[in-house]
Amino acid sequence: MSTLRLALTRRRTGSLAWHLGAVAILAVILYPVVWVIGASFKPSKDVINSLTLFPSHPILSNFKGLADGIADVPIRTFFQNSSSGPTTPPPTPTPWPGRCSRYGCCRSSRPRPSS
């Protein structure tokens, strides 16, 4: 019974270490996203001066000019450009025989022509 108990203890320890590591990596990856969301509700002077993620008195004035757009380009233009798709057609694919001969992966039963 002691070897079974030892095996279960090792398995639990390994699982706990894996999960703690995964949570730590997730926290490091998600921290900038949380910081940006919290900073969007802070006044400009408090973004760098304050160490808290979320302000105690959130403001919405940072979102006031959002509908106006950026550099006199309306926000509607950004969404239209994103949804319109690519402007150039995709390249034409190489036909199957061309792919085979290009990469040398085809074998032919016909004899090779002599030079």
Coordinates of N, CA, C and O in Angstrom, one line a residue:
M1 N 0.8 -1.2 0.0 CA 0.0 0.0 0.0 C 0.8 1.3 0.0 O 0.4 2.3 -0.5
S2 N 2.1 1.2 0.5 CA 2.9 2.4 0.6 C 3.3 2.9 -0.8 O 3.4 4.1 -1.0
T3 N 3.6 2.0 -1.7 CA 4.0 2.4 -3.0 C 2.8 3.0 -3.8 O 3.0 4.0 -4.5
L4 N 1.6 2.5 -3.5 CA 0.5 3.2 -4.2 C 0.3 4.6 -3.6 O 0.0 5.5 -4.4
R5 N 0.4 4.7 -2.3 CA 0.2 6.0 -1.7 C 1.3 7.0 -2.2 O 1.1 8.1 -2.4
L6 N 2.5 6.5 -2.3 CA 3.7 7.3 -2.8 C 3.4 7.8 -4.2 O 3.6 8.9 -4.6
A7 N 2.9 6.8 -5.1 CA 2.6 7.2 -6.4 C 1.5 8.2 -6.5 O 1.6 9.2 -7.3
L8 N 0.5 8.1 -5.7 CA -0.6 9.1 -5.7 C -0.1 10.5 -5.2 O -0.5 11.5 -5.8
T9 N 0.8 10.5 -4.2 CA 1.3 11.7 -3.7 C 2.1 12.4 -4.8 O 2.0 13.6 -5.0
R10 N 3.0 11.6 -5.5 CA 3.8 12.2 -6.6 C 2.9 12.7 -7.7 O 3.1 13.8 -8.3
R11 N 1.8 12.0 -8.0 CA 0.9 12.5 -9.1 C 0.2 13.7 -8.7 O 0.1 14.7 -9.5
R12 N -0.2 13.8 -7.5 CA -0.9 15.0 -7.0 C 0.0 16.2 -7.0 O -0.3 17.3 -7.3
T13 N 1.3 16.0 -6.5 CA 2.3 17.0 -6.5 C 2.6 17.6 -7.9 O 2.6 18.8 -8.1
G14 N 2.7 16.6 -8.8 CA 3.0 17.0 -10.2 C 1.8 17.8 -10.8 O 2.0 18.8 -11.5
S15 N 0.6 17.3 -10.5 CA -0.6 18.0 -11.0 C -0.7 19.4 -10.4 O -1.0 20.4 -11.1
L16 N -0.5 19.5 -9.1 CA -0.5 20.8 -8.4 C 0.5 21.8 -9.0 O 0.2 22.9 -9.3
A17 N 1.7 21.3 -9.2 CA 2.8 22.1 -9.8 C 2.4 22.6 -11.2 O 2.6 23.8 -11.6
W18 N 1.9 21.7 -12.0 CA 1.5 22.0 -13.4 C 0.4 23.1 -13.4 O 0.4 24.1 -14.1
H19 N -0.6 22.9 -12.5 CA -1.7 23.9 -12.4 C -1.3 25.2 -11.9 O -1.7 26.3 -12.4
L20 N -0.4 25.2 -10.9 CA 0.1 26.5 -10.4 C 0.9 27.2 -11.5 O 0.8 28.5 -11.6
G21 N 1.7 26.5 -12.2 CA 2.5 27.1 -13.3 C 1.6 27.7 -14.4 O 1.8 28.8 -14.9
A22 N 0.5 26.9 -14.7 CA -0.4 27.4 -15.7 C -1.2 28.7 -15.3 O -1.3 29.6 -16.1
V23 N -1.5 28.7 -14.0 CA -2.2 29.9 -13.5 C -1.2 31.1 -13.5 O -1.6 32.2 -13.8
A24 N 0.0 30.9 -13.1 CA 1.0 31.9 -13.1 C 1.2 32.5 -14.5 O 1.3 33.7 -14.7
I25 N 1.3 31.6 -15.5 CA 1.5 32.0 -16.9 C 0.3 32.8 -17.4 O 0.4 33.8 -18.1
L26 N -0.9 32.3 -17.0 CA -2.1 33.0 -17.4 C -2.2 34.4 -16.8 O -2.6 35.3 -17.5
A27 N -1.8 34.5 -15.6 CA -1.8 35.8 -14.9 C -0.8 36.8 -15.6 O -1.2 38.0 -15.8
V28 N 0.3 36.3 -16.0 CA 1.3 37.2 -16.7 C 0.8 37.6 -18.1 O 1.0 38.7 -18.5
I29 N 0.1 36.7 -18.7 CA -0.4 37.0 -20.1 C -1.6 38.0 -20.0 O -1.8 38.9 -20.8
L30 N -2.5 37.8 -19.0 CA -3.7 38.6 -18.9 C -3.5 39.9 -18.2 O -4.4 40.8 -18.3
Y31 N -2.4 40.1 -17.5 CA -2.3 41.3 -16.7 C -2.3 42.6 -17.6 O -3.0 43.5 -17.3
P32 N -1.6 42.6 -18.8 CA -1.7 43.8 -19.6 C -3.1 44.1 -20.1 O -3.4 45.3 -20.2
V33 N -3.9 43.1 -20.4 CA -5.2 43.3 -20.8 C -6.1 44.0 -19.7 O -6.8 45.0 -19.9
V34 N -5.9 43.5 -18.5 CA -6.6 44.0 -17.4 C -6.2 45.5 -17.1 O -6.9 46.4 -16.8
W35 N -4.8 45.7 -17.3 CA -4.3 47.0 -17.0 C -4.9 48.0 -18.0 O -5.2 49.2 -17.7
V36 N -5.0 47.7 -19.3 CA -5.5 48.6 -20.3 C -6.9 48.9 -20.1 O -7.4 50.0 -20.2
I37 N -7.7 47.9 -19.7 CA -9.1 48.1 -19.4 C -9.3 49.1 -18.2 O -10.1 50.0 -18.2
G38 N -8.5 48.8 -17.1 CA -8.5 49.7 -16.0 C -8.1 51.1 -16.3 O -8.6 52.1 -15.8
A39 N -7.0 51.2 -17.1 CA -6.5 52.6 -17.5 C -7.5 53.4 -18.3 O -7.4 54.6 -18.3
S40 N -8.3 52.7 -19.1 CA -9.3 53.4 -19.9 C -10.3 54.2 -19.0 O -10.9 55.1 -19.5
F41 N -10.5 53.8 -17.8 CA -11.4 54.5 -16.9 C -10.7 55.5 -15.9 O -11.4 56.0 -15.0
K42 N -9.4 55.7 -16.1 CA -8.7 56.7 -15.3 C -8.4 58.0 -16.0 O -8.3 58.0 -17.3
P43 N -8.3 59.1 -15.3 CA -7.9 60.3 -16.0 C -6.4 60.1 -16.5 O -5.7 59.3 -15.9
S44 N -6.0 60.9 -17.4 CA -4.7 60.7 -18.1 C -3.6 60.8 -17.1 O -2.6 60.1 -17.1
K45 N -3.7 61.7 -16.1 CA -2.6 61.9 -15.1 C -2.4 60.7 -14.2 O -1.4 60.5 -13.6
D46 N -3.5 60.0 -14.0 CA -3.5 58.9 -13.0 C -3.1 57.5 -13.6 O -2.9 56.6 -12.9
V47 N -3.0 57.5 -15.0 CA -2.6 56.2 -15.6 C -1.3 55.7 -15.2 O -1.1 54.6 -14.8
I48 N -0.3 56.6 -15.1 CA 1.1 56.2 -14.7 C 1.3 56.5 -13.3 O 2.1 55.7 -12.6
N49 N 0.7 57.5 -12.7 CA 1.0 57.9 -11.3 C 0.4 56.9 -10.3 O 0.9 56.7 -9.2
S50 N -0.7 56.2 -10.6 CA -1.4 55.4 -9.7 C -1.1 53.9 -10.0 O -1.0 53.5 -11.1
L51 N -0.9 53.1 -8.9 CA -0.5 51.7 -9.1 C -1.7 50.8 -9.0 O -1.6 49.6 -9.3
T52 N -2.9 51.3 -8.8 CA -4.1 50.5 -8.7 C -4.5 50.1 -10.1 O -4.4 50.9 -11.1
L53 N -5.1 48.9 -10.3 CA -5.6 48.5 -11.6 C -6.8 49.2 -12.0 O -7.0 49.7 -13.1
F54 N -7.8 49.3 -11.1 CA -9.0 50.0 -11.3 C -9.2 51.2 -10.5 O -8.9 51.2 -9.3
P55 N -9.6 52.3 -11.0 CA -9.7 53.6 -10.2 C -10.9 53.5 -9.2 O -11.9 52.8 -9.4
S56 N -10.7 54.3 -8.2 CA -11.8 54.3 -7.2 C -13.0 55.2 -7.7 O -14.1 55.0 -7.3
H57 N -12.7 56.2 -8.6 CA -13.7 57.0 -9.2 C -13.5 56.9 -10.7 O -12.9 57.8 -11.3
P58 N -14.2 56.0 -11.3 CA -14.0 55.8 -12.8 C -14.6 57.0 -13.5 O -15.6 57.5 -13.1
I59 N -14.0 57.3 -14.7 CA -14.6 58.3 -15.5 C -14.9 57.8 -16.9 O -14.3 56.7 -17.3
L60 N -15.8 58.4 -17.6 CA -16.1 57.9 -19.0 C -15.7 58.9 -20.0 O -16.0 58.7 -21.2
S61 N -15.1 60.0 -19.6 CA -14.7 61.1 -20.6 C -13.7 60.6 -21.6 O -13.6 61.1 -22.7
N62 N -13.0 59.5 -21.3 CA -12.0 59.0 -22.3 C -12.7 58.4 -23.5 O -12.2 58.3 -24.6
F63 N -14.0 58.0 -23.3 CA -14.8 57.4 -24.4 C -15.6 58.4 -25.2 O -16.3 58.0 -26.1
K64 N -15.5 59.7 -24.8 CA -16.4 60.7 -25.4 C -16.1 60.9 -26.9 O -17.0 60.9 -27.7
G65 N -14.8 60.9 -27.2 CA -14.4 61.1 -28.6 C -14.3 59.8 -29.4 O -13.9 59.9 -30.6
L66 N -14.7 58.7 -28.9 CA -14.5 57.5 -29.6 C -15.3 57.4 -30.9 O -14.9 56.9 -31.9
A67 N -16.6 57.9 -30.9 CA -17.4 57.9 -32.1 C -16.9 58.8 -33.2 O -17.2 58.6 -34.3
D68 N -16.1 59.8 -32.7 CA -15.6 60.8 -33.7 C -14.5 60.2 -34.6 O -14.2 60.6 -35.7
G69 N -13.8 59.2 -34.0 CA -12.7 58.6 -34.8 C -11.4 59.1 -34.4 O -11.2 59.8 -33.4
I70 N -10.4 58.7 -35.2 CA -9.0 59.1 -34.9 C -8.5 59.8 -36.2 O -8.6 59.4 -37.3
A71 N -7.9 61.0 -35.9 CA -7.2 61.8 -37.0 C -8.3 62.1 -38.1 O -8.0 62.0 -39.3
D72 N -9.4 62.5 -37.7 CA -10.5 62.9 -38.6 C -11.0 61.8 -39.5 O -11.6 62.0 -40.6
V73 N -10.7 60.5 -39.1 CA -11.2 59.4 -39.9 C -12.3 58.8 -39.0 O -12.0 58.3 -37.8
P74 N -13.6 58.7 -39.4 CA -14.6 58.2 -38.5 C -14.4 56.7 -38.2 O -13.9 56.0 -39.0
I75 N -14.9 56.3 -37.0 CA -14.7 55.0 -36.6 C -15.4 54.0 -37.5 O -15.0 52.8 -37.7
R76 N -16.5 54.4 -38.2 CA -17.2 53.6 -39.1 C -16.3 53.1 -40.3 O -16.4 52.0 -40.7
T77 N -15.3 54.0 -40.7 CA -14.4 53.6 -41.7 C -13.5 52.4 -41.3 O -13.2 51.5 -42.1
F78 N -13.1 52.4 -40.0 CA -12.2 51.3 -39.5 C -13.0 50.0 -39.6 O -12.5 49.0 -40.0
F79 N -14.3 50.0 -39.2 CA -15.1 48.8 -39.2 C -15.3 48.3 -40.6 O -15.3 47.1 -40.9
Q80 N -15.6 49.3 -41.6 CA -15.8 48.9 -43.0 C -14.5 48.3 -43.6 O -14.6 47.3 -44.3
N81 N -13.4 48.8 -43.3 CA -12.2 48.3 -43.8 C -11.9 46.9 -43.2 O -11.4 46.0 -43.9
S82 N -12.2 46.7 -42.0 CA -12.0 45.4 -41.4 C -12.9 44.3 -41.9 O -12.6 43.1 -42.0
S83 N -14.1 44.7 -42.3 CA -15.1 43.7 -42.7 C -15.1 43.5 -44.2 O -15.8 42.6 -44.7
S84 N -14.4 44.3 -45.0 CA -14.5 44.2 -46.5 C -13.7 43.1 -47.0 O -14.0 42.6 -48.1
G85 N -12.8 42.5 -46.3 CA -12.0 41.4 -46.8 C -10.8 41.9 -47.6 O -10.5 43.1 -47.7
P86 N -10.1 40.9 -48.1 CA -8.8 41.3 -48.9 C -9.1 42.0 -50.2 O -10.2 41.7 -50.8
T87 N -8.2 42.8 -50.6 CA -8.4 43.6 -51.8 C -7.8 42.9 -53.0 O -8.1 43.2 -54.2
T88 N -6.9 42.0 -52.8 CA -6.2 41.2 -53.9 C -6.7 39.8 -53.8 O -6.9 39.2 -52.8
P89 N -6.9 39.1 -55.0 CA -7.3 37.7 -55.0 C -6.1 36.8 -54.5 O -5.0 37.2 -54.6
P90 N -6.5 35.7 -54.0 CA -5.4 34.8 -53.5 C -4.6 34.2 -54.7 O -5.2 34.2 -55.8
P91 N -3.4 33.8 -54.5 CA -2.7 33.3 -55.7 C -3.3 32.0 -56.2 O -3.9 31.2 -55.4
T92 N -3.1 31.8 -57.5 CA -3.7 30.5 -58.0 C -2.9 29.3 -57.6 O -1.6 29.4 -57.6
P93 N -3.5 28.3 -57.2 CA -2.7 27.1 -56.7 C -2.0 26.4 -57.9 O -2.5 26.4 -59.0
T94 N -0.9 25.8 -57.6 CA -0.2 25.0 -58.6 C -1.0 23.7 -58.8 O -1.4 23.1 -57.8
P95 N -1.2 23.3 -60.0 CA -1.9 22.0 -60.3 C -1.1 20.8 -59.6 O 0.1 20.9 -59.4
W96 N -1.8 19.8 -59.3 CA -1.2 18.6 -58.6 C 0.0 18.1 -59.3 O 1.0 17.8 -58.7
P97 N 0.0 17.8 -60.6 CA 1.2 17.3 -61.3 C 2.4 18.2 -61.1 O 3.5 17.7 -60.9
G98 N 2.2 19.5 -61.2 CA 3.3 20.4 -61.0 C 3.8 20.3 -59.6 O 5.0 20.5 -59.4
R99 N 3.0 20.1 -58.6 CA 3.5 20.0 -57.2 C 4.4 18.8 -57.1 O 5.4 18.8 -56.4
C100 N 3.9 17.7 -57.7 CA 4.7 16.4 -57.6 C 6.1 16.6 -58.2 O 7.1 16.2 -57.6
S101 N 6.1 17.1 -59.4 CA 7.4 17.2 -60.0 C 8.3 18.3 -59.4 O 9.5 18.1 -59.4
R102 N 7.7 19.3 -58.8 CA 8.5 20.3 -58.2 C 9.2 19.8 -57.0 O 10.4 20.1 -56.8
Y103 N 8.6 19.0 -56.2 CA 9.2 18.5 -54.9 C 9.8 17.1 -55.1 O 10.3 16.6 -54.1
G104 N 9.7 16.5 -56.2 CA 10.3 15.2 -56.5 C 9.6 14.1 -55.7 O 10.3 13.2 -55.3
C105 N 8.4 14.2 -55.4 CA 7.7 13.2 -54.6 C 6.9 12.2 -55.4 O 6.2 11.4 -54.9
C106 N 6.9 12.3 -56.7 CA 6.2 11.4 -57.6 C 7.1 10.4 -58.2 O 8.2 10.8 -58.6
R107 N 6.7 9.2 -58.4 CA 7.4 8.2 -59.1 C 6.6 7.8 -60.3 O 5.4 7.5 -60.1
S108 N 7.2 7.7 -61.4 CA 6.5 7.4 -62.6 C 7.0 6.0 -63.0 O 8.1 5.6 -62.9
S109 N 6.0 5.2 -63.6 CA 6.4 3.9 -64.1 C 7.0 4.0 -65.5 O 7.5 3.0 -66.1
R110 N 6.8 5.2 -66.1 CA 7.4 5.3 -67.5 C 8.9 5.5 -67.4 O 9.4 6.1 -66.5
P111 N 9.6 5.0 -68.4 CA 11.0 5.2 -68.4 C 11.4 6.6 -68.7 O 10.7 7.3 -69.4
R112 N 12.5 7.1 -68.1 CA 12.9 8.4 -68.4 C 13.5 8.5 -69.8 O 14.1 7.6 -70.3
P113 N 13.2 9.7 -70.4 CA 13.8 9.8 -71.8 C 15.3 9.9 -71.7 O 15.9 10.5 -70.8
S114 N 15.9 9.3 -72.7 CA 17.4 9.4 -72.7 C 17.9 10.7 -73.3 O 17.2 11.2 -74.2
S115 N 19.0 11.1 -72.9 CA 19.5 12.4 -73.4 C 20.3 12.3 -74.7 O 21.0 11.4 -74.9

